[in-house]
Tab-separated table of C-alpha atoms in Angstrom:
chain	number	residue	atom	x	y	z
A	12	UNK	CA	101.305	39.934	5.191
A	13	UNK	CA	97.988	40.889	3.634
A	14	UNK	CA	94.893	40.056	5.637
A	15	UNK	CA	91.736	38.292	4.574
A	16	UNK	CA	90.062	40.133	1.714
A	17	UNK	CA	86.366	39.917	0.999
A	18	UNK	CA	84.664	41.354	-2.055
A	19	UNK	CA	82.415	43.122	-2.544
A	20	UNK	CA	81.989	45.028	0.742
A	21	UNK	CA	78.370	45.925	0.039
A	22	UNK	CA	75.773	44.327	-2.164
A	23	UNK	CA	72.101	44.982	-2.792
A	24	UNK	CA	69.970	42.313	-4.412
A	25	UNK	CA	66.278	41.575	-4.822
A	26	UNK	CA	64.354	38.483	-3.770
A	27	UNK	CA	64.811	35.521	-6.071
A	28	UNK	CA	68.194	36.591	-7.391
A	29	UNK	CA	71.430	34.799	-6.671
A	30	UNK	CA	74.697	36.177	-5.382
A	31	UNK	CA	78.361	35.127	-5.235
A	32	UNK	CA	80.706	36.409	-2.570
A	33	UNK	CA	84.464	36.095	-2.724
A	34	UNK	CA	87.140	35.570	-0.076
A	35	UNK	CA	90.911	35.603	-0.424
A	36	UNK	CA	92.578	34.105	2.659
A	37	UNK	CA	95.913	34.989	4.167
A	38	UNK	CA	98.746	33.542	2.124
A	39	UNK	CA	99.572	30.050	3.367
A	40	UNK	CA	96.206	29.503	5.052
A	41	UNK	CA	94.416	26.441	3.721
A	42	UNK	CA	91.213	26.566	5.754
A	43	UNK	CA	88.448	29.019	4.902
A	44	UNK	CA	85.228	29.280	6.899
A	45	UNK	CA	82.110	31.292	6.209
A	46	UNK	CA	79.732	32.791	8.773
A	47	UNK	CA	76.463	34.672	8.621
A	48	UNK	CA	75.959	37.433	11.184
A	49	UNK	CA	72.554	38.939	11.899
A	50	UNK	CA	71.259	40.932	14.881
A	51	UNK	CA	68.726	38.237	15.705
A	52	UNK	CA	70.747	35.043	15.248
A	53	UNK	CA	74.265	36.274	15.919
A	54	UNK	CA	77.178	34.502	14.249
A	55	UNK	CA	76.124	31.324	12.522
A	56	UNK	CA	78.598	28.903	10.957
A	57	UNK	CA	77.899	28.158	7.295
A	58	UNK	CA	80.713	25.888	6.154
A	59	UNK	CA	84.439	25.323	6.133
A	60	UNK	CA	86.683	24.385	3.246
A	61	UNK	CA	90.115	22.860	3.442
A	62	UNK	CA	92.223	21.966	0.412
A	63	UNK	CA	89.256	22.428	-1.931
A	64	UNK	CA	87.023	20.075	0.087
A	65	UNK	CA	84.111	20.992	2.289
A	66	UNK	CA	85.157	19.732	5.708
A	67	UNK	CA	82.338	21.026	7.900
A	68	UNK	CA	78.859	22.303	7.278
A	69	UNK	CA	76.432	24.246	9.429
A	70	UNK	CA	72.685	24.032	9.503
A	71	UNK	CA	71.747	26.102	6.476
A	72	UNK	CA	69.541	25.181	3.495
A	73	UNK	CA	71.014	23.957	0.230
A	74	UNK	CA	70.570	27.427	-1.285
A	75	UNK	CA	73.834	28.239	0.454
A	76	UNK	CA	76.838	26.667	-1.210
A	77	UNK	CA	80.513	27.294	-1.526
A	78	UNK	CA	83.705	26.161	-3.094
A	79	UNK	CA	87.414	26.570	-2.700
A	80	UNK	CA	89.988	26.842	-5.423
A	81	UNK	CA	93.496	25.419	-5.583
A	82	UNK	CA	94.954	28.766	-4.439
A	83	UNK	CA	92.695	28.556	-1.329
A	84	UNK	CA	90.485	31.414	-2.476
A	85	UNK	CA	86.859	30.676	-1.725
A	86	UNK	CA	83.483	31.706	-3.033
A	87	UNK	CA	80.091	31.464	-1.436
A	88	UNK	CA	76.896	31.374	-3.450
A	89	UNK	CA	73.350	31.970	-2.324
A	90	UNK	CA	70.564	31.188	-4.759
A	91	UNK	CA	66.918	32.265	-4.726
A	92	UNK	CA	67.577	35.038	-2.249
A	93	UNK	CA	65.082	35.664	0.547
A	94	UNK	CA	64.598	38.753	2.698
A	95	UNK	CA	65.990	36.817	5.663
A	96	UNK	CA	69.314	36.394	3.884
A	97	UNK	CA	70.117	40.030	4.581
A	98	UNK	CA	73.192	39.831	6.772
A	99	UNK	CA	76.887	40.433	7.152
A	100	UNK	CA	78.744	37.482	5.627
A	101	UNK	CA	82.137	36.918	7.164
A	102	UNK	CA	84.982	34.831	5.875
A	103	UNK	CA	87.770	33.580	8.102
A	104	UNK	CA	90.976	31.751	7.333
A	105	UNK	CA	93.329	29.693	9.435
A	106	UNK	CA	96.426	27.637	8.836
A	107	UNK	CA	94.542	24.387	8.813
A	108	UNK	CA	93.374	23.025	12.133
A	109	UNK	CA	89.778	21.931	12.455
A	110	UNK	CA	87.505	22.320	15.450
A	111	UNK	CA	88.673	25.815	16.203
A	112	UNK	CA	92.096	24.599	17.276
A	113	UNK	CA	93.757	27.643	15.785
A	114	UNK	CA	92.949	31.338	15.722
A	115	UNK	CA	90.786	32.429	12.839
A	116	UNK	CA	91.563	35.569	10.876
A	117	UNK	CA	88.520	37.405	9.621
A	118	UNK	CA	87.847	39.690	6.716
A	119	UNK	CA	85.642	42.752	7.149
A	120	UNK	CA	82.724	40.986	5.541
A	121	UNK	CA	80.239	41.554	2.770
A	122	UNK	CA	77.080	43.391	3.793
A	123	UNK	CA	74.246	41.850	1.763
A	124	UNK	CA	70.909	43.602	1.655
A	125	UNK	CA	67.865	41.995	0.054
A	126	UNK	CA	65.066	44.242	-1.164
B	660	UNK	CA	72.021	25.309	19.354
B	661	UNK	CA	75.475	24.780	20.769
B	662	UNK	CA	76.291	28.460	20.873
B	663	UNK	CA	77.764	29.905	23.985
B	664	UNK	CA	76.184	32.786	25.799
B	665	UNK	CA	77.948	35.876	27.030
B	666	UNK	CA	76.908	37.804	30.080
B	667	UNK	CA	76.176	40.640	30.339
B	668	UNK	CA	74.742	41.443	26.915
B	669	UNK	CA	75.856	45.047	27.326
B	670	UNK	CA	78.324	46.760	29.630
B	671	UNK	CA	79.133	50.440	30.028
B	672	UNK	CA	82.107	51.594	32.106
B	673	UNK	CA	84.353	54.606	32.603
B	674	UNK	CA	87.804	54.726	31.067
B	675	UNK	CA	90.363	53.260	33.444
B	676	UNK	CA	87.938	50.800	35.043
B	677	UNK	CA	88.110	47.045	34.579
B	678	UNK	CA	85.601	45.174	32.419
B	679	UNK	CA	84.612	41.574	33.022
B	680	UNK	CA	82.638	39.453	30.593
B	681	UNK	CA	81.488	35.897	31.115
B	682	UNK	CA	80.838	33.087	28.682
B	683	UNK	CA	78.962	29.863	29.265
B	684	UNK	CA	78.914	26.972	26.831
B	685	UNK	CA	77.153	23.651	26.568
B	686	UNK	CA	79.432	20.887	25.325
B	687	UNK	CA	82.928	19.570	25.970
B	688	UNK	CA	85.526	21.665	24.193
B	689	UNK	CA	89.041	21.448	22.829
B	690	UNK	CA	89.687	25.107	23.506
B	691	UNK	CA	87.964	28.430	23.906
B	692	UNK	CA	88.793	31.644	22.082
B	693	UNK	CA	87.848	35.277	22.598
B	694	UNK	CA	87.345	37.724	19.744
B	695	UNK	CA	86.643	41.429	19.448
B	696	UNK	CA	84.507	43.066	16.768
B	697	UNK	CA	84.430	46.767	16.126
B	698	UNK	CA	81.305	48.135	14.510
B	699	UNK	CA	81.087	47.221	10.830
B	700	UNK	CA	84.313	45.254	10.867
B	701	UNK	CA	85.384	41.640	11.033
B	702	UNK	CA	86.369	39.821	14.197
B	703	UNK	CA	89.840	40.064	15.659
B	704	UNK	CA	91.313	37.160	17.588
B	705	UNK	CA	92.322	38.092	21.140
B	706	UNK	CA	93.324	34.957	22.992
B	707	UNK	CA	93.018	31.159	22.890
B	708	UNK	CA	92.910	29.036	26.035
B	709	UNK	CA	93.099	25.266	25.812
B	710	UNK	CA	90.857	22.960	27.803
B	711	UNK	CA	93.730	21.912	30.091
B	712	UNK	CA	94.593	25.519	30.978
B	713	UNK	CA	92.884	27.494	33.727
B	714	UNK	CA	94.187	31.011	33.163
B	715	UNK	CA	95.948	32.948	30.445
B	716	UNK	CA	97.214	36.511	30.117
B	717	UNK	CA	97.893	38.720	27.132
B	718	UNK	CA	98.719	42.353	27.823
B	719	UNK	CA	95.703	43.893	29.592
B	720	UNK	CA	93.633	40.763	28.973
B	721	UNK	CA	93.142	37.944	31.441
B	722	UNK	CA	91.098	34.879	30.547
B	723	UNK	CA	90.016	32.120	32.894
B	724	UNK	CA	88.455	28.793	32.020
B	725	UNK	CA	86.474	26.472	34.276
B	726	UNK	CA	85.627	23.340	32.329
B	727	UNK	CA	83.690	21.842	35.257
B	728	UNK	CA	81.272	24.776	35.096
B	729	UNK	CA	81.565	25.142	31.323
B	730	UNK	CA	82.368	28.804	31.699
B	731	UNK	CA	85.049	31.348	30.905
B	732	UNK	CA	85.646	34.960	31.759
B	733	UNK	CA	87.485	37.772	29.996
B	734	UNK	CA	88.890	40.597	32.096
B	735	UNK	CA	90.113	43.794	30.454
B	736	UNK	CA	92.088	45.895	32.896
B	737	UNK	CA	92.512	49.674	32.767
B	738	UNK	CA	90.018	49.998	29.917
B	739	UNK	CA	90.405	52.570	27.173
B	740	UNK	CA	87.905	54.194	24.846
B	741	UNK	CA	89.438	52.146	22.028
B	742	UNK	CA	88.270	48.967	23.793
B	743	UNK	CA	84.692	49.875	22.860
B	744	UNK	CA	83.538	46.895	20.782
B	745	UNK	CA	81.589	43.652	20.932
B	746	UNK	CA	83.332	40.683	22.467
B	747	UNK	CA	82.590	37.078	21.582
B	748	UNK	CA	83.670	33.760	22.986
B	749	UNK	CA	84.038	30.860	20.584
B	750	UNK	CA	84.310	27.195	21.370
B	751	UNK	CA	85.811	24.410	19.333
B	752	UNK	CA	84.485	20.898	19.732
B	753	UNK	CA	85.031	18.040	17.345
B	754	UNK	CA	85.231	19.703	13.974
B	755	UNK	CA	82.763	22.483	14.708
B	756	UNK	CA	83.337	26.019	15.868
B	757	UNK	CA	80.645	28.022	17.671
B	758	UNK	CA	80.410	31.678	18.621
B	759	UNK	CA	78.560	33.072	21.589
B	760	UNK	CA	75.981	35.830	21.506
B	761	UNK	CA	78.437	38.580	22.399
B	762	UNK	CA	78.875	41.340	24.977
B	763	UNK	CA	78.711	44.929	23.786
B	764	UNK	CA	81.251	46.972	25.756
B	765	UNK	CA	81.179	50.768	25.837
B	766	UNK	CA	84.077	52.578	27.478
B	767	UNK	CA	83.243	56.189	28.260
B	768	UNK	CA	86.192	58.623	28.033
């Protein structure tokens, strides 16, 4: 079974631009979560999608948004990029349970650098 | 923040020794999970322990959970160089999922 695939692996943008990251979950997984990982803040939860609906949301500004398609693939968008958005963005999928009731399977992330 | 905290932040041991990492959290939980992250990679799920369980084993891993103290520990026995990684605890409560700050483990061959 193929794992979670995130594209692209690396991305360089400048301040003010916007970016879209993509995540393909494990086949059969309906829940997709996104996390931001930085050395200073650690792993921060962004949001979770289940069956095309945002089920949970972390404490991030509205510049961070996402969506999920009918095939469970998910995209995350960040608009008006700031230097502080430089981070490793991780996507994780699970069969469906909320509240961390099931193991999450992670992709290798997208490394976003803002110049 | 409802993140957990791991202790120690960094740990360096010789191959063959045991490694123990601790996690403290703040709120009531449904379960607690441990993950490993190798440098530049995503997280890998290691073990899940439910709030009504006190101890769980998986291979060389042993996890304990003390809900009265809101703490958990991860023991890796007979460590190997390949165990070098960062280890995170993660707690599920309600519909949220929180990761701890992580312990960086270095196993010296």
